[in-house]
């Protein structure tokens, strides 16, 4: 029984704390998550992609609640428990999707400051704890 | 570019039709459009069809070829267009271009779809490079959540209430009740809407379109042909296709840039602006708008994104009945997706049929008085969008 | 209709590329075509793409949208065309029409495909209304059997020998050996061809095209733009799309009518006739032809079906080296499908690139001397066909 | 262990002998196999579809041999035995695809007169003999 990532290579608990692993174009500073081999910004004059970490702080731009069990390929632990999720605008210029990690669902609010965390998403067939990136109020 | 007229509109009603093939639905629509135009299948010089993922097309999206084989293989060129939910109007744009260019004098545009049950999955592939997979596996976020997030943001920015959103559905179903081609023909009320299942907060079941089966067809022709066929042709003022811009605020995968200001649905905005510009009309000239209301949210957001009203004014227009068929800015007099449900690739064409019938004054109890200019719009997977302006 | 020039040709070599995505293949082809044209991605005003069943397109055939997202989302209109193996040139026809009509001044046409292994199955659905299923279940007849039956009939009518059919493959591979973009670049000989596995009598492995990965792109523009870019534009003389007629002798399901005379490949014949007529050229004017040789049979049958030679004369032309690049009727100087293999939806565009390079005199060791007019042709599932005539 | 048809409704052993079950348009006489609900002939002025039987005699227009086991959904008995098949032009105007039932494969010839038969194609999981239409030299 280990802790495994929902998908490998998307995030890490770095010495500085949890971060999303993406890339950024050195020419036009466009952020990419997941990593992109080339810059897709049509205004960019030269694609210069470098590895970049994103997070941990930002604001919740908008949100919703998943009130029914999501269809596959989503996975969740039984019994299903509703969760909030939304678009998070990170301070470093990345808009990213993610779940909001919060106990009291009535406290979720637009423009709420949040901070990235790595938390359990579900347990797989082998009993492993599968973790992903989420955002908690900061 | 030559003038192009729309002279035939045909539709198979939307609904669930277990016993009919998509070919039969299309045949119904195509035959109705031919009869409406007063022409024969043999007069059709080319076919532009919406390419379906779900039904027909020999598993290769060859839906126009299915129609041609069924109606009679005359040897005409066939164009099958894929553009997600924008496919119908994307095909319309090709039909328009084929006539406008002088390549053909009469073109059939057709879209038909039989939908599988349940949520529309976009690819189903369990692949770590597929953003769709990542969103669902890592975040547990199915497609409709996007609408909900945007909707909740709107509530924050404009104070939109859940009652107001429900009223959009009530208005839609009121129109649908008057439309023999609509699937849901029973009126509803705010209480019933808000009591329907919460699908994804803040959106309820009655505020999101269902999946339906349906087919629609439009006959386009040159001005010369049109004048032989009718004294009252409907003209294609504009037909535009656009895709989302890089700086669009709705990230297509699981991450993108924080956009510079509000840049949502950049593809729809661009298509609408271009179609209106082609037609030489402005927001004030629109007698009616058929917009893609997969959810009630769009009916509030789109008009202001396109400059048809001021930011935050959509709720006011709704509350003051100005978006009903007799209001200042009639939206979805057909009943919209909320009343029809979605037969993905056929949607753009049911809208265009509605424009045609409204402009001819043939829309019965849901008629927009004195309709002169109508606009329709779709938005689809892949960042595709279309807009069409028809006028008398 | 305005004059349309083809000013950029780009190709990713054909082959098997396990480590590359179809997006990478397309990017290579698109960037090469832009560089060839001397323009930027931002100059492209619209994209017409072959819609794939096998790779990319978000599972919805949105292959043009993939290209746009990858190259940079400028908001351009995107058209994704499905037409089986004719998709590439079908998309070319739309690109041509968009420029000819005046709707756009510069359009990118692109097709790319990564093929699954083995025979191409058309639908895979076990359904009793699917003619494909009935043919396979009730008769045990897979797709390539059609070619074999036609080929055997030709042997009966014209005395075509197995050696002659092998010679078509030998000629194709000789050309392919001179083409850096071809997959099979080793010459072969009659003995080797006839010793290769008998796939479906009388056709051997070397006489049927393999499945490959590949991508190709063409930049089309108005005459005005072309004159700014080059002193030697290649012109689109004709671009035609057609479908099979009802009386076609090749039954599409398991049964049809006994045709009145020889009416095979009516779709290809019609497309070719129309493209030549548009271009104002006749058979004698063609410097070279790139035709769809899924099997060697087509190289013998098509020229006479189209009136490029007399019935039964194709074998004579072959035996007298008249179909080599230096002969009277050069066929497939590129090496054809036999040397490239088939990346279904991209095929029409590798042919058009070959026409472009030949007309510019840039085809190296496989150059057709003094090439002035070139024609290409495809035929695809659903009774689709295309033809393109380029000229100096 | 019974005899079953490869697909129901396509053929029958009628009182007159084996026949294919299709339809024909009374207006333009276009033949359809399998049955078609409407006439697809673009030259036809009015679709008038009637049930029609086709066969048994005709000529082999062209043929080939299936030398390898065909891929699914085709089925065959092990060990696989190569078979001829082709386009058969029936005297009544239907061009139909079918296997040729013949022992000596070297005797198959273009324009050979043939006659429809109903013969075994393979045996299914339950041991049933699955039959289909074929054509033998006549
Ligand atoms: Zn950049
Ligand atoms: Zn008939």
mmCIF file of C-alpha atoms in Angstrom, chain C residues 119 121 124-126 128 131-142 144-146 148-153 156-157 197-203 245-246 248-251 253-259 261-262 264, chain D residues 6-8 10 28 30-34 39-43 60-68 70-75 83 85-90 93-99 108-111 121-122 132-133:
data_model
loop_
_atom_site.group_PDB
_atom_site.id
_atom_site.type_symbol
_atom_site.label_atom_id
_atom_site.label_comp_id
_atom_site.label_asym_id
_atom_site.label_seq_id
_atom_site.Cartn_x
_atom_site.Cartn_y
_atom_site.Cartn_z
ATOM 1 C CA UNK C 119 -6.140 -4.622 -42.795
ATOM 2 C CA UNK C 121 -11.700 -2.493 -41.309
ATOM 3 C CA UNK C 124 -16.323 -3.310 -37.190
ATOM 4 C CA UNK C 125 -19.966 -3.175 -36.130
ATOM 5 C CA UNK C 126 -21.671 -6.579 -36.018
ATOM 6 C CA UNK C 128 -27.219 -7.102 -39.805
ATOM 7 C CA UNK C 131 -23.463 -4.379 -45.808
ATOM 8 C CA UNK C 132 -19.837 -4.574 -44.746
ATOM 9 C CA UNK C 133 -20.759 -7.030 -42.017
ATOM 10 C CA UNK C 134 -22.929 -9.095 -44.337
ATOM 11 C CA UNK C 135 -20.171 -9.384 -46.913
ATOM 12 C CA UNK C 136 -17.664 -10.588 -44.371
ATOM 13 C CA UNK C 137 -19.963 -12.854 -42.374
ATOM 14 C CA UNK C 138 -21.991 -14.408 -45.191
ATOM 15 C CA UNK C 139 -19.330 -14.582 -47.890
ATOM 16 C CA UNK C 140 -16.031 -14.415 -46.032
ATOM 17 C CA UNK C 141 -14.955 -11.620 -48.362
ATOM 18 C CA UNK C 142 -12.639 -8.944 -46.937
ATOM 19 C CA UNK C 144 -9.035 -6.362 -50.864
ATOM 20 C CA UNK C 145 -11.039 -9.112 -52.595
ATOM 21 C CA UNK C 146 -12.775 -6.405 -54.645
ATOM 22 C CA UNK C 148 -8.693 -9.016 -56.945
ATOM 23 C CA UNK C 149 -12.022 -9.727 -58.638
ATOM 24 C CA UNK C 150 -11.680 -6.670 -60.856
ATOM 25 C CA UNK C 151 -8.107 -7.589 -61.628
ATOM 26 C CA UNK C 152 -8.995 -11.163 -62.569
ATOM 27 C CA UNK C 153 -11.735 -9.860 -64.852
ATOM 28 C CA UNK C 156 -9.857 -12.287 -68.883
ATOM 29 C CA UNK C 157 -10.720 -9.274 -71.021
ATOM 30 C CA UNK C 197 3.015 -13.715 -50.414
ATOM 31 C CA UNK C 198 -0.164 -14.219 -52.412
ATOM 32 C CA UNK C 199 -2.575 -11.980 -50.496
ATOM 33 C CA UNK C 200 -5.673 -12.450 -52.564
ATOM 34 C CA UNK C 201 -5.323 -14.122 -55.947
ATOM 35 C CA UNK C 202 -3.995 -12.791 -58.322
ATOM 36 C CA UNK C 203 -2.510 -10.041 -56.095
ATOM 37 C CA UNK C 245 -23.368 6.741 -59.627
ATOM 38 C CA UNK C 246 -26.286 4.400 -58.962
ATOM 39 C CA UNK C 248 -21.796 1.796 -60.972
ATOM 40 C CA UNK C 249 -20.704 -1.764 -61.668
ATOM 41 C CA UNK C 250 -18.929 -2.137 -58.334
ATOM 42 C CA UNK C 251 -21.709 -3.023 -55.965
ATOM 43 C CA UNK C 253 -23.057 -3.795 -50.521
ATOM 44 C CA UNK C 254 -23.516 -7.446 -51.329
ATOM 45 C CA UNK C 255 -25.854 -6.890 -54.259
ATOM 46 C CA UNK C 256 -26.672 -4.305 -56.891
ATOM 47 C CA UNK C 257 -27.766 -4.031 -60.459
ATOM 48 C CA UNK C 258 -25.984 -5.686 -63.365
ATOM 49 C CA UNK C 259 -24.618 -2.474 -64.861
ATOM 50 C CA UNK C 261 -21.750 -1.768 -69.788
ATOM 51 C CA UNK C 262 -18.563 -0.932 -67.939
ATOM 52 C CA UNK C 264 -16.582 0.969 -62.767
ATOM 53 C CA UNK D 6 -25.488 -17.059 -41.564
ATOM 54 C CA UNK D 7 -27.883 -14.117 -41.353
ATOM 55 C CA UNK D 8 -31.666 -14.558 -41.249
ATOM 56 C CA UNK D 10 -31.401 -13.082 -46.842
ATOM 57 C CA UNK D 28 -37.802 1.306 -62.617
ATOM 58 C CA UNK D 30 -34.000 -1.743 -59.980
ATOM 59 C CA UNK D 31 -33.098 -4.860 -57.957
ATOM 60 C CA UNK D 32 -32.184 -4.678 -54.265
ATOM 61 C CA UNK D 33 -30.437 -7.278 -52.146
ATOM 62 C CA UNK D 34 -30.855 -7.226 -49.212
ATOM 63 C CA UNK D 39 -35.906 2.815 -54.345
ATOM 64 C CA UNK D 40 -32.525 4.552 -54.479
ATOM 65 C CA UNK D 41 -32.385 4.989 -58.252
ATOM 66 C CA UNK D 42 -32.101 8.732 -58.905
ATOM 67 C CA UNK D 43 -33.680 8.284 -62.341
ATOM 68 C CA UNK D 60 -19.448 -15.516 -62.808
ATOM 69 C CA UNK D 61 -18.370 -11.995 -63.809
ATOM 70 C CA UNK D 62 -15.053 -12.089 -61.965
ATOM 71 C CA UNK D 63 -13.487 -14.017 -59.130
ATOM 72 C CA UNK D 64 -10.640 -14.376 -56.689
ATOM 73 C CA UNK D 65 -9.475 -16.896 -54.102
ATOM 74 C CA UNK D 66 -9.411 -16.221 -50.409
ATOM 75 C CA UNK D 67 -6.069 -17.842 -49.626
ATOM 76 C CA UNK D 68 -5.680 -16.711 -46.007
ATOM 77 C CA UNK D 70 -10.385 -13.924 -43.458
ATOM 78 C CA UNK D 71 -10.358 -11.509 -40.478
ATOM 79 C CA UNK D 72 -13.470 -11.171 -38.257
ATOM 80 C CA UNK D 73 -16.393 -10.792 -38.531
ATOM 81 C CA UNK D 74 -15.856 -13.576 -41.081
ATOM 82 C CA UNK D 75 -16.000 -17.102 -39.618
ATOM 83 C CA UNK D 83 -12.185 -20.822 -51.421
ATOM 84 C CA UNK D 85 -15.573 -16.062 -54.533
ATOM 85 C CA UNK D 86 -16.645 -13.319 -56.886
ATOM 86 C CA UNK D 87 -19.326 -11.168 -58.493
ATOM 87 C CA UNK D 88 -22.157 -13.175 -60.020
ATOM 88 C CA UNK D 89 -24.414 -11.581 -62.630
ATOM 89 C CA UNK D 90 -27.775 -13.304 -62.234
ATOM 90 C CA UNK D 93 -30.463 -8.473 -63.318
ATOM 91 C CA UNK D 94 -28.915 -8.726 -59.855
ATOM 92 C CA UNK D 95 -25.142 -8.556 -59.479
ATOM 93 C CA UNK D 96 -24.431 -10.363 -56.230
ATOM 94 C CA UNK D 97 -21.339 -11.328 -54.299
ATOM 95 C CA UNK D 98 -20.848 -14.914 -53.269
ATOM 96 C CA UNK D 99 -18.556 -17.864 -52.791
ATOM 97 C CA UNK D 108 -13.113 -21.590 -61.868
ATOM 98 C CA UNK D 109 -13.415 -19.342 -64.903
ATOM 99 C CA UNK D 110 -14.685 -15.898 -65.804
ATOM 100 C CA UNK D 111 -18.131 -15.967 -67.460
ATOM 101 C CA UNK D 121 -20.132 -21.935 -44.405
ATOM 102 C CA UNK D 122 -18.894 -22.870 -40.923
ATOM 103 C CA UNK D 132 -25.117 -19.330 -46.755
ATOM 104 C CA UNK D 133 -25.727 -18.792 -50.450
#
